[in-house]
XYZ file of C-alpha atoms in Angstrom:
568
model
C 183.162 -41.490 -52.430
C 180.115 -41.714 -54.546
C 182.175 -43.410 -57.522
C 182.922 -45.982 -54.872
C 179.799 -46.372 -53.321
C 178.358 -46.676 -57.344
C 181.200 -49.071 -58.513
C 180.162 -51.470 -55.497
C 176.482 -51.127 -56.187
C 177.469 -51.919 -59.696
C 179.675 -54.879 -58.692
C 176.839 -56.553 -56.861
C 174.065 -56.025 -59.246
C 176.376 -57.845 -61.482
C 177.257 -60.549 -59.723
C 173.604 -60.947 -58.502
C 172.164 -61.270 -62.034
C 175.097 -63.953 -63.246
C 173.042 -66.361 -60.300
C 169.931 -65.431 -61.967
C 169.823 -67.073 -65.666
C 166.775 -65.904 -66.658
C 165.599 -62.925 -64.597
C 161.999 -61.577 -65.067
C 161.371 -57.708 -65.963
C 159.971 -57.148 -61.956
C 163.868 -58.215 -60.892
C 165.465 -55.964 -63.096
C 163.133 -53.293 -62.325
C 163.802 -54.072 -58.604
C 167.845 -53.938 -59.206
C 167.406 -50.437 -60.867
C 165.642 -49.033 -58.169
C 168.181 -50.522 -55.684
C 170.995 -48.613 -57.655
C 168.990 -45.176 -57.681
C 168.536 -45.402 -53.875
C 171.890 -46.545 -53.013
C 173.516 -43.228 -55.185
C 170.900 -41.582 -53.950
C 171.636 -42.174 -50.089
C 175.618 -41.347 -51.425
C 174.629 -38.389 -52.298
C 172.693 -36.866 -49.206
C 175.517 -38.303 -47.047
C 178.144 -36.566 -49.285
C 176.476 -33.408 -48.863
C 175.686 -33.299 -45.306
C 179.029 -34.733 -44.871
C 177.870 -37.731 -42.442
C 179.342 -40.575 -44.351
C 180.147 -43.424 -41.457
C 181.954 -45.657 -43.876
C 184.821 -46.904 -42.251
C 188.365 -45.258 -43.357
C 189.468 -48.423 -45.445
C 186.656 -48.627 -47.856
C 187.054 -44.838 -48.811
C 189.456 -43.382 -50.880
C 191.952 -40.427 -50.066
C 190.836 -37.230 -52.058
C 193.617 -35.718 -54.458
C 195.898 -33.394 -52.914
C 196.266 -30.231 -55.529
C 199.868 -28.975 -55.724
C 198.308 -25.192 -55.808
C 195.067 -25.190 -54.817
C 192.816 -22.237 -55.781
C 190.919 -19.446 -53.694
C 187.706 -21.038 -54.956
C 188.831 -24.455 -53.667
C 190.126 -23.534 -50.609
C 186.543 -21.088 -49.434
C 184.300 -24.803 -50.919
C 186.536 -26.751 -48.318
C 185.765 -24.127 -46.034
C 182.140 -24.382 -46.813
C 181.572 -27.705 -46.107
C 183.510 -27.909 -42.969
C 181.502 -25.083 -41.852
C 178.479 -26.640 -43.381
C 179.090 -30.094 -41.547
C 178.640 -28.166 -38.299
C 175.960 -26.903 -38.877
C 174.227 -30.181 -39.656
C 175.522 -30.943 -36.594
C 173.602 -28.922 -34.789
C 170.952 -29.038 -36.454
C 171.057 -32.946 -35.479
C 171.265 -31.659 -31.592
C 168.265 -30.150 -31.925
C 166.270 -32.966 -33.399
C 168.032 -35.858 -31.563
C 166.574 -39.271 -32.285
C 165.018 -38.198 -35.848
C 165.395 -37.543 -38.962
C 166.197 -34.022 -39.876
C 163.372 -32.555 -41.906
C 164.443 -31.957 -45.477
C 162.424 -28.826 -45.950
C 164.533 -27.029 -42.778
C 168.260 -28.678 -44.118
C 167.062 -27.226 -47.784
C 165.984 -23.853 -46.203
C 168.636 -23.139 -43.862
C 171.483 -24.186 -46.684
C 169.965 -21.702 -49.017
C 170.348 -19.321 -46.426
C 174.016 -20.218 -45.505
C 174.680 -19.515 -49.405
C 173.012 -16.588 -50.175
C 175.218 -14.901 -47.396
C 179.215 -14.458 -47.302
C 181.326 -17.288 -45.995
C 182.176 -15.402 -43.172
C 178.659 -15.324 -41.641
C 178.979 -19.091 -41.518
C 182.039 -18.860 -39.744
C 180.622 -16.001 -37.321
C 179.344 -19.298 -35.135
C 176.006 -18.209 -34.748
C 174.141 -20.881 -33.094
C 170.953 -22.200 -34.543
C 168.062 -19.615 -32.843
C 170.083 -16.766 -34.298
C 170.065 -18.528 -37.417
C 166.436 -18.662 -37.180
C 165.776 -15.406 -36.452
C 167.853 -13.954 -39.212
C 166.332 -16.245 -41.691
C 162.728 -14.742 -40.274
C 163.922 -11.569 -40.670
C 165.169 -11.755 -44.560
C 162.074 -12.951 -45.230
C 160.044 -10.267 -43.831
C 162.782 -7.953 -45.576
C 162.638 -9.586 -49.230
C 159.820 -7.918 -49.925
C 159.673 -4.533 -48.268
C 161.218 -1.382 -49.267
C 161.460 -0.977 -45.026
C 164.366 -3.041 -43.014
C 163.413 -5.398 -40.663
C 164.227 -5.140 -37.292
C 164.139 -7.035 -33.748
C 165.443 -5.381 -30.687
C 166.282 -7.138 -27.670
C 167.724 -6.422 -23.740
C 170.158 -8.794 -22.907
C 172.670 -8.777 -19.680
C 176.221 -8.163 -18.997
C 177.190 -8.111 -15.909
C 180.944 -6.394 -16.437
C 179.359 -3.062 -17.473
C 177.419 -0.164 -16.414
C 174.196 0.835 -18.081
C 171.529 -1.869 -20.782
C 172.915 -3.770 -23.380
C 170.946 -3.528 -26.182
C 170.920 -6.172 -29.450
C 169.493 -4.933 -32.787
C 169.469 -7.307 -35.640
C 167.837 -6.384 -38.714
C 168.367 -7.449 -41.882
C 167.355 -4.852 -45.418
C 167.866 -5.046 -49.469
C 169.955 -2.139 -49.717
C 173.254 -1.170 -48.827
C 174.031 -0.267 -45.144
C 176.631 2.601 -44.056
C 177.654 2.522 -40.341
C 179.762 5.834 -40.286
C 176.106 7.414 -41.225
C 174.379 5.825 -38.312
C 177.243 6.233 -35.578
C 176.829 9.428 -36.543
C 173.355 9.551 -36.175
C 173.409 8.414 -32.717
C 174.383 10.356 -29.489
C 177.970 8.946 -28.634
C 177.377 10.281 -25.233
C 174.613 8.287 -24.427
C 174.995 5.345 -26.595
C 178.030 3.276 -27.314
C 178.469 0.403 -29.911
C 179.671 -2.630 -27.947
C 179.893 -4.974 -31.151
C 178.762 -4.748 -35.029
C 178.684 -7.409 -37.561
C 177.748 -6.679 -41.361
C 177.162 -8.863 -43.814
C 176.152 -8.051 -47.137
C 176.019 -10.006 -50.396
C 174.187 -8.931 -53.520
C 173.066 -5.733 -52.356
C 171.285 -7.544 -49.502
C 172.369 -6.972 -45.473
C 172.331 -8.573 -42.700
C 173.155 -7.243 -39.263
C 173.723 -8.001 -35.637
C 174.392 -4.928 -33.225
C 175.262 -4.385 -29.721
C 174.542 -1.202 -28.435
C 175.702 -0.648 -24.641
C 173.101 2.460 -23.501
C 172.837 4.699 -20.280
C 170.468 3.542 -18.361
C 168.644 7.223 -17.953
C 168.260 7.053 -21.691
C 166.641 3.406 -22.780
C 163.313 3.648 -22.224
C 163.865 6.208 -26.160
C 166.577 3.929 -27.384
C 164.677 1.386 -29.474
C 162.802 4.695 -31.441
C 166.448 6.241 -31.306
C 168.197 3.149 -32.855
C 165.291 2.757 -35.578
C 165.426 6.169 -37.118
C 169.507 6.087 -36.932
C 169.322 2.843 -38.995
C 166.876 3.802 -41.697
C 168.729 6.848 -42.301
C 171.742 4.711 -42.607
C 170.224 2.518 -45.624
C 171.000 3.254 -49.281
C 169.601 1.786 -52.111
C 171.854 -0.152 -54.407
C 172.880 2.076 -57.270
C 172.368 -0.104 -60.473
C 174.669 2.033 -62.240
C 178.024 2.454 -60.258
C 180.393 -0.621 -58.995
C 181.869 0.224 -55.444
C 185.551 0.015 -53.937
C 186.622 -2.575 -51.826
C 185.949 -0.501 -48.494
C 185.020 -1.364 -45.257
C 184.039 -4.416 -42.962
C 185.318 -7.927 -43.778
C 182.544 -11.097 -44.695
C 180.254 -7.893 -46.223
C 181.480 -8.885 -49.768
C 181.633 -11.438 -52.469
C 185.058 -13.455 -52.550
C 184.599 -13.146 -56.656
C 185.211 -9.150 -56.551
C 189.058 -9.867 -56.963
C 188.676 -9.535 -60.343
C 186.092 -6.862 -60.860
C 187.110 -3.023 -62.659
C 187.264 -0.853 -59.780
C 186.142 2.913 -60.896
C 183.651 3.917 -58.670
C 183.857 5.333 -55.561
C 180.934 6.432 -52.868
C 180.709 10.146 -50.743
C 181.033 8.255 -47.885
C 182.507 5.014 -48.271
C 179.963 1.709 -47.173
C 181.538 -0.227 -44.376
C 180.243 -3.472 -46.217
C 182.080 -4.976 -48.040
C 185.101 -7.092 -46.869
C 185.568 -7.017 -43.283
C 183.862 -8.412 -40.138
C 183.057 -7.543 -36.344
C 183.473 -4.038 -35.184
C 183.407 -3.526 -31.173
C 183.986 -0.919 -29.364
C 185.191 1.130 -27.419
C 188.437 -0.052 -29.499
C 186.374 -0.591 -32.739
C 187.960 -4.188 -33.311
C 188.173 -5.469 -37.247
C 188.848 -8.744 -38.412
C 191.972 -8.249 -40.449
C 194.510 -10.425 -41.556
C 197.388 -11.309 -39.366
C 200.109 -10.275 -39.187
C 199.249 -7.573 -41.923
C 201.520 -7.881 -44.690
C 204.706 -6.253 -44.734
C 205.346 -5.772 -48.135
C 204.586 -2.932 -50.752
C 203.754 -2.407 -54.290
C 206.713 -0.544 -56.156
C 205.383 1.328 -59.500
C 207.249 3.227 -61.675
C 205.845 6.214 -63.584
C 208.082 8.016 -66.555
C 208.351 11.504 -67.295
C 204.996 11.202 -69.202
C 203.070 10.150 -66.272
C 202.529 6.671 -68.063
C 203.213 3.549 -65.465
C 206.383 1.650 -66.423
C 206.203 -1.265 -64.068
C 203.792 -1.842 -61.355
C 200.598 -1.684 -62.974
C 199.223 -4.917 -61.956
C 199.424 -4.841 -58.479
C 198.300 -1.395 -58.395
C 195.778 -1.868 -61.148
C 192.796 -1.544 -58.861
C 193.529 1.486 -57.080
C 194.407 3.062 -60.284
C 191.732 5.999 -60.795
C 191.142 7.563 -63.659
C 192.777 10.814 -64.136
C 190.403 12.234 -66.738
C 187.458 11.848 -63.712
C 189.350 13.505 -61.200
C 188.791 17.326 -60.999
C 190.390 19.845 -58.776
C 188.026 22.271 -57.164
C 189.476 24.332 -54.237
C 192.980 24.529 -52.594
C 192.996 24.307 -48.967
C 196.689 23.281 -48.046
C 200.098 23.821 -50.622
C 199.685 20.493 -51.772
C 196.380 19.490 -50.536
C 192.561 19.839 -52.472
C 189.254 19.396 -52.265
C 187.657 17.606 -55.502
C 185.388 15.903 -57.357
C 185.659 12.347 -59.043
C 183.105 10.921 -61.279
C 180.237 12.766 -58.875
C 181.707 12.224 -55.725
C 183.503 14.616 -53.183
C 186.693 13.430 -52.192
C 190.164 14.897 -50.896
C 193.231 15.058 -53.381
C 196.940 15.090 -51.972
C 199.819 15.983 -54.683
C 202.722 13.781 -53.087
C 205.303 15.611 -53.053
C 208.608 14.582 -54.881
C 206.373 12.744 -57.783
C 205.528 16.104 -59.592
C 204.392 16.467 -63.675
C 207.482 15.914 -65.992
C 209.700 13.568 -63.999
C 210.148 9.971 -63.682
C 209.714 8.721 -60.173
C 209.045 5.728 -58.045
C 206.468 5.227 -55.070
C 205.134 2.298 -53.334
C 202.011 1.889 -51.777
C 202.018 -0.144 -48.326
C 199.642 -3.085 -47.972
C 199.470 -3.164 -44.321
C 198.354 0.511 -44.483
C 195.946 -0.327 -46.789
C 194.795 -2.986 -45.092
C 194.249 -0.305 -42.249
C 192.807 2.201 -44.458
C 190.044 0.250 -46.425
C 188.740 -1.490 -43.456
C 185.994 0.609 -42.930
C 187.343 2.091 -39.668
C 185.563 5.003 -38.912
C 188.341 6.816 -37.072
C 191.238 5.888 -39.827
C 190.474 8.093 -42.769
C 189.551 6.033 -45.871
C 191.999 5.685 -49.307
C 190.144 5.627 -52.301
C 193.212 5.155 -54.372
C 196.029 6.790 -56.613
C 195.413 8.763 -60.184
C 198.923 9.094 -61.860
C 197.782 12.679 -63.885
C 200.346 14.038 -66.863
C 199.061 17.884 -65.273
C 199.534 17.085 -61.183
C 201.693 13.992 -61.152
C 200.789 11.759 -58.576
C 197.606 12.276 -56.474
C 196.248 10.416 -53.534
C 192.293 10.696 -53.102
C 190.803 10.086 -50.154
C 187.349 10.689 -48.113
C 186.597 14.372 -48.078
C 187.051 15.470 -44.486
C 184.354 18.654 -43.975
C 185.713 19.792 -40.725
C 189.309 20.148 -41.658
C 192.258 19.577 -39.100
C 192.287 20.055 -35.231
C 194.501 22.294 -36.043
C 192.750 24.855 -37.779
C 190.005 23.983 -35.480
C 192.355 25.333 -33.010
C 193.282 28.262 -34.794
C 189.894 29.370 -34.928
C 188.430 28.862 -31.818
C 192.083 29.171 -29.847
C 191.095 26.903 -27.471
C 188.252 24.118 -27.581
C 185.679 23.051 -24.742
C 186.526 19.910 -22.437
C 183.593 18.533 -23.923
C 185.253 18.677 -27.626
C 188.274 17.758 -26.272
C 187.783 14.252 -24.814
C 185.531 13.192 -27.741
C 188.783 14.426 -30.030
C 190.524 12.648 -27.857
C 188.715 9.274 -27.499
C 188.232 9.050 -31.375
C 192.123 9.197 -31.916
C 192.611 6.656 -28.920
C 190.530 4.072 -30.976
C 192.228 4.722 -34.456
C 195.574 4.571 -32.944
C 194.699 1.731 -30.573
C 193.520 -0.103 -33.693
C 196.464 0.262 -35.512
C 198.713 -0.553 -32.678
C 196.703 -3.778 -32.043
C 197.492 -4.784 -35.737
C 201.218 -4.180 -35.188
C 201.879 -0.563 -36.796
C 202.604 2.370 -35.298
C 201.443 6.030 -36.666
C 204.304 8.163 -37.493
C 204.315 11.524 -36.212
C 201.342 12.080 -34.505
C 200.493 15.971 -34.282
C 196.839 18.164 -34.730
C 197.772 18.752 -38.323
C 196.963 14.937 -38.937
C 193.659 14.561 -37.210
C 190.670 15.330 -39.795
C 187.316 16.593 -38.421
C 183.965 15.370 -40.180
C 181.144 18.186 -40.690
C 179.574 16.082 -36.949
C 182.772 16.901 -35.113
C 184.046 13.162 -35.240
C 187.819 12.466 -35.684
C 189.591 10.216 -38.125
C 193.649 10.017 -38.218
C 195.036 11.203 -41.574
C 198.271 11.395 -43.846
C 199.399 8.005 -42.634
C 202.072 7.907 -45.472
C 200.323 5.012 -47.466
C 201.562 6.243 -50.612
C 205.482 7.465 -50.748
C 207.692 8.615 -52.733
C 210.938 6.175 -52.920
C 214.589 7.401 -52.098
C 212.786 10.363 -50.669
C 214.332 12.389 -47.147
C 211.477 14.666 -47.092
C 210.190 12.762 -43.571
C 213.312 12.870 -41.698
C 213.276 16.484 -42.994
C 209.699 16.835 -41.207
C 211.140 15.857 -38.342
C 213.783 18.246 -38.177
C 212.045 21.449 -38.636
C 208.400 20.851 -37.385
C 207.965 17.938 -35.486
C 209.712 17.610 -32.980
C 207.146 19.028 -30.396
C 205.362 16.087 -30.571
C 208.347 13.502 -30.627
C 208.656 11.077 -28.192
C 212.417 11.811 -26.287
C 213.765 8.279 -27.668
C 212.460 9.220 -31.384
C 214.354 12.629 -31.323
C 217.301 11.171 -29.600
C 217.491 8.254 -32.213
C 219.187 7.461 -35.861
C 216.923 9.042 -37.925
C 217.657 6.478 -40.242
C 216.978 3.126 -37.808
C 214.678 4.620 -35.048
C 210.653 3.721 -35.812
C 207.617 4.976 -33.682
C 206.130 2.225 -31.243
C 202.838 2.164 -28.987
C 205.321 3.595 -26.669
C 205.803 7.102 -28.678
C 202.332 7.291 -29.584
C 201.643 7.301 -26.188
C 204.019 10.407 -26.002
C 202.612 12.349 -29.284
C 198.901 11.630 -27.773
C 200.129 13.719 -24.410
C 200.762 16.351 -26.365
C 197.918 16.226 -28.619
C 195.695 16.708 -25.475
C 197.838 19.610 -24.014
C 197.867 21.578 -27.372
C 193.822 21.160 -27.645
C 193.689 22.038 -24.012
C 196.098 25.035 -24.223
C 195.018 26.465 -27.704
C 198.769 26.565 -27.914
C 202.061 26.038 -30.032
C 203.848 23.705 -27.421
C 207.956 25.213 -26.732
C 207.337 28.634 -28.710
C 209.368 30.532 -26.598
C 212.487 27.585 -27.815
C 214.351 26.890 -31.032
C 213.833 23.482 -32.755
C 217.533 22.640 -31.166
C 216.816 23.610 -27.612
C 213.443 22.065 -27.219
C 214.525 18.644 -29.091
C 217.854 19.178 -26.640
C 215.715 19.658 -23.843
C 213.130 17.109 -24.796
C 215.371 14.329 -25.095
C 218.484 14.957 -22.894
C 216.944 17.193 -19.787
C 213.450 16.032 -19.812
C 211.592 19.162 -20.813
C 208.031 18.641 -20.991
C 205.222 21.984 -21.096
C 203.974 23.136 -18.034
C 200.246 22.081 -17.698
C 197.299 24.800 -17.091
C 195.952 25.051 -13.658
C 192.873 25.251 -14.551
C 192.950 21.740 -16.420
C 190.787 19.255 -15.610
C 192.669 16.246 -13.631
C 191.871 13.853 -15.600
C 193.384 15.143 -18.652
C 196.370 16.665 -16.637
C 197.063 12.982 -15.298
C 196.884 11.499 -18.251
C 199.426 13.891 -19.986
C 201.637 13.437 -17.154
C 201.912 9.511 -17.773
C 202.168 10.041 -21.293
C 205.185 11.919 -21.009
C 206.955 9.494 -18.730
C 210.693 9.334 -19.368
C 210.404 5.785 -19.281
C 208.833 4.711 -22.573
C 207.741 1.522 -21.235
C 205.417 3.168 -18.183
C 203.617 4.977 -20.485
C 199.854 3.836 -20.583
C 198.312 1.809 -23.718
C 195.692 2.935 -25.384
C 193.436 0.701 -24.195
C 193.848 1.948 -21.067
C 193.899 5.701 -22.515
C 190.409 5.092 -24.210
C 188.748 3.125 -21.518
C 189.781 5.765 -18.967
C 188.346 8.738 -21.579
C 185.507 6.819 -22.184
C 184.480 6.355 -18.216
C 184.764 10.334 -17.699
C 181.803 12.552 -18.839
C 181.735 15.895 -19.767
């Protein structure tokens, strides 16, 4: 457009100095100035994209045949910049926009991911959060504003912190900071970019308890700030338009205790803890080959950046057969040996991308993959977040049974993982106590989600089999092991009797042999007889769960919102 627009310009000059034979200096002075202002007036139209030049005087832009992840997210930018100078224009109708605000506000727009830009904040906001950096920029404190807005379709205040900081931010340390009973998250959005943050929170809050909320919320976020470590380059974990779209290619090593939701992902809101994630989540999986001297055959590129090094990882205490707690480069984090991919043999495994997807996202109740370290002494190892509580299972071996109390917040924080992941169209597979991890606060995360496999392996069906089949859904026992796959529906089952063993303290069908309970389970409808003493609540909601009609079973959106409205 601007060769155009200069090529025209150029045209006329011409054409105006062959009428002239003898033009003074002042002329050609004058014509020079005309041709800065005209490219100059190209320019700022260009770039606010407000050129009004009628379609047949402008040329169409080349088409590439591939075009590139950089050129796609500038086309993005400007589209998204365009609308913003278009309201900018509605707030300053009639004038001309003042070049000091367009300057100021585009600098802001760039120092922060694209995905803040396509959030759709409307101008105020804009100008708050640009207020707010500022005040940040040069403080080792965050800044913070606090407001009460209304909502009309729920119970209690609705709070709305935005603060902005220049350090990292973790929100699995301040959820954990604040009293879930009290105070809910409605709605989180984190942006970060350069070790600077930016966020926008929606907290909804009893009404007995917000007259302490603001001091509450203040000393839950500062203890949720880190400073940037100058030294250490973090993983790829956690909320979407937190993180430079240039970190495709960066050496992933590093890993963090607790892993920042900041990077990647965008828009968290509860109670079913949405993330922005791509969809549909890919299907596919990375296949890598390892040979009998643990050195990767095929596969390494596409796993490349979950590729840990071995020589980092250390092995500190056993807790399960095949399970560890560890230490790499520093950090605390969980090790699984997969089994079938031991020292001294060749084998195969692929790593799912939509579980990854799932598992990176920075969901606090999905537990968080680190990555894979192919060792010539363990074979292959998965690492993970360290889980300090351990499983509600051996919660439930030690305390036999657990308080109501415990119970539904178990309960609600495996609602929201598995809600999650049925929202993004995946199932979990064989839902039982063994596979919900327990944080040193209590809170619960949903585990060994089979991200990493073994290929040509029968050891699942096997699982099923022998163990699991207390938790089985009737149509999942009664099915071809080989063609039957866990929906909503059977999670809906397996969360039934979740509750009933946490309620119970109990084995569920001792007194039967795998055959005659996964006989009577499928074929005569056999469910476990529910305590009198349990709450109704709880006993309702098993008894839907269990219904022999997969279809009337309730969805975990209704499970969760229903946990979420009792109290205990």
């Amino acid at each position: 457009m601007r060769s155009n627009d200069r090529s025209e310009d150029t045209s006329s000059s011409s054409s105006a100095s062959a009428k002239l034979e003898a033009p003074s200096a002042k002329n050609k002075r004058f014509q020079r100035l005309s041709r800065n202002v005209s490219e100059a007036i190209a320019s700022l139209k260009n770039s606010l994209n407000l050129d009004t030049s009628s379609p047949r005087d402008q040329l169409p832009p080349p088409v590439p045949s591939v075009p590139s992840s950089s050129s796609k997210a500038d086309v993005c930018r400007k589209v998204v910049w365009g609308t913003v100078v278009r309201n900018l224009t509605q707030l300053y109708p009639g004038s001309q926009l003042p070049e000091k605000l367009v300057s100021n506000i585009r600098k802001h727009y760039d120092s922060l991911p694209l995905s803040y830009a396509q959030a759709g904040f409307d101008m105020k906001e804009v100008f708050l959060h640009i207020k707010l950096i500022e005040q940040a920029s040069g403080d080792d404190h965050p800044a913070i504003f606090i407001q009460q807005t209304s909502d009309d379709e729920v119970q209690g205040c609705v709070f709305k912190l935005t603060f902005a900081c220049n350090s990292s931010f973790s929100w699995s340390a301040m959820s954990g900071a604040l009293d879930s009973a009290s105070v809910c998250c409605k709605k989180i959005q984190i942006f970060e970019k350069k070790g600077f943050t930016l966020g926008i929170i929606l907290f909804l809050v009893q009404s007995a308890q917000d007259k302490f909320f603001k001091s509450h919320v203040e000393s839950a976020l500062k203890s949720a700030l880190r400073k940037p470590k100058t030294t250490t380059v973090k993983l790829p974990f956690g909320l979407c338009g937190c993180q430079e779209e240039s970190t495709k290619g960066r050496d992933f090593g590093e890993i963090e205790e607790e892993p920042s939701e900041q990077t990647h992902r965008n828009g968290i809101e509860n109670p079913n803890t949405r993330i922005q994630l791509p969809m549909p989540l890919p299907s596919s999986s990375f296949v890598v080959l390892v040979d009998e001297w643990q050195t990767i055959q095929s596969g390494a590129d596409e796993i490349g950046k979950w590729l840990l090094n071995s020589d980092s990882l250390e092995f500190i205490d056993q807790i399960a057969p095949n399970s560890f707690k560890g230490v790499y480069k520093g950090k605390r984090v969980g090790i699984e040996k997969l089994k079938g991919c031991d020292k001294g043999n060749s084998y195969e495994f692929e790593l799912r991308k939509d579980l990854l997807e799932l598992m990176t996202c920075g969901h606090r109740n999905i537990l968080q993959f680190y990555g894979v370290c192919v060792d010539e002494n363990n074979g292959l190892c998965v690492v993970t977040k360290l889980t300090e509580g351990g499983s509600v299972h051996d919660l439930m071996l030690k305390n036999k049974k657990l308080q109501i109390k415990e119970i539904m917040r178990i309960a609600a924080d495996v609602a929201e993982g598995i809600k999650f992941m049925n929202d993004h169209g995946v199932a979990y597979k064989d839902l039982n106590t063994q596979r919900i991890l327990l944080d040193k606060h209590g809170n619960a995360c949903l585990a060994d989600m089979g991200i990493v496999t073994a290929c040509k392996s029968v050891s699942e069906a096997m699982e099923y089999e022998t163990d699991g089949y207390r938790w089985l859904a009737p149509e999942i026992i009664a099915g071809d092991p080989e063609n039957v796959t866990e929906t909503w529906m059977s999670n809906s089952y397996s969360f039934g009797m979740v509750i009933w063993e946490m309620v119970t303290g109990e084995a569920a069908y001792s007194a039967c042999s795998p055959v005659q309970a996964a006989v009577g389970i499928a074929a005569c409808g056999l469910r476990p007889d529910i305590p009198k003493d349990c709450p109704q609540i709880l006993k309702s909601l098993m008894t839907k769960c269990w219904n022999g009609c997969p279809s009337k079973r309730p969805q975990f959106s209704e499970i969760l919102s229903l946990l979420l409205r009792t109290s205990y």
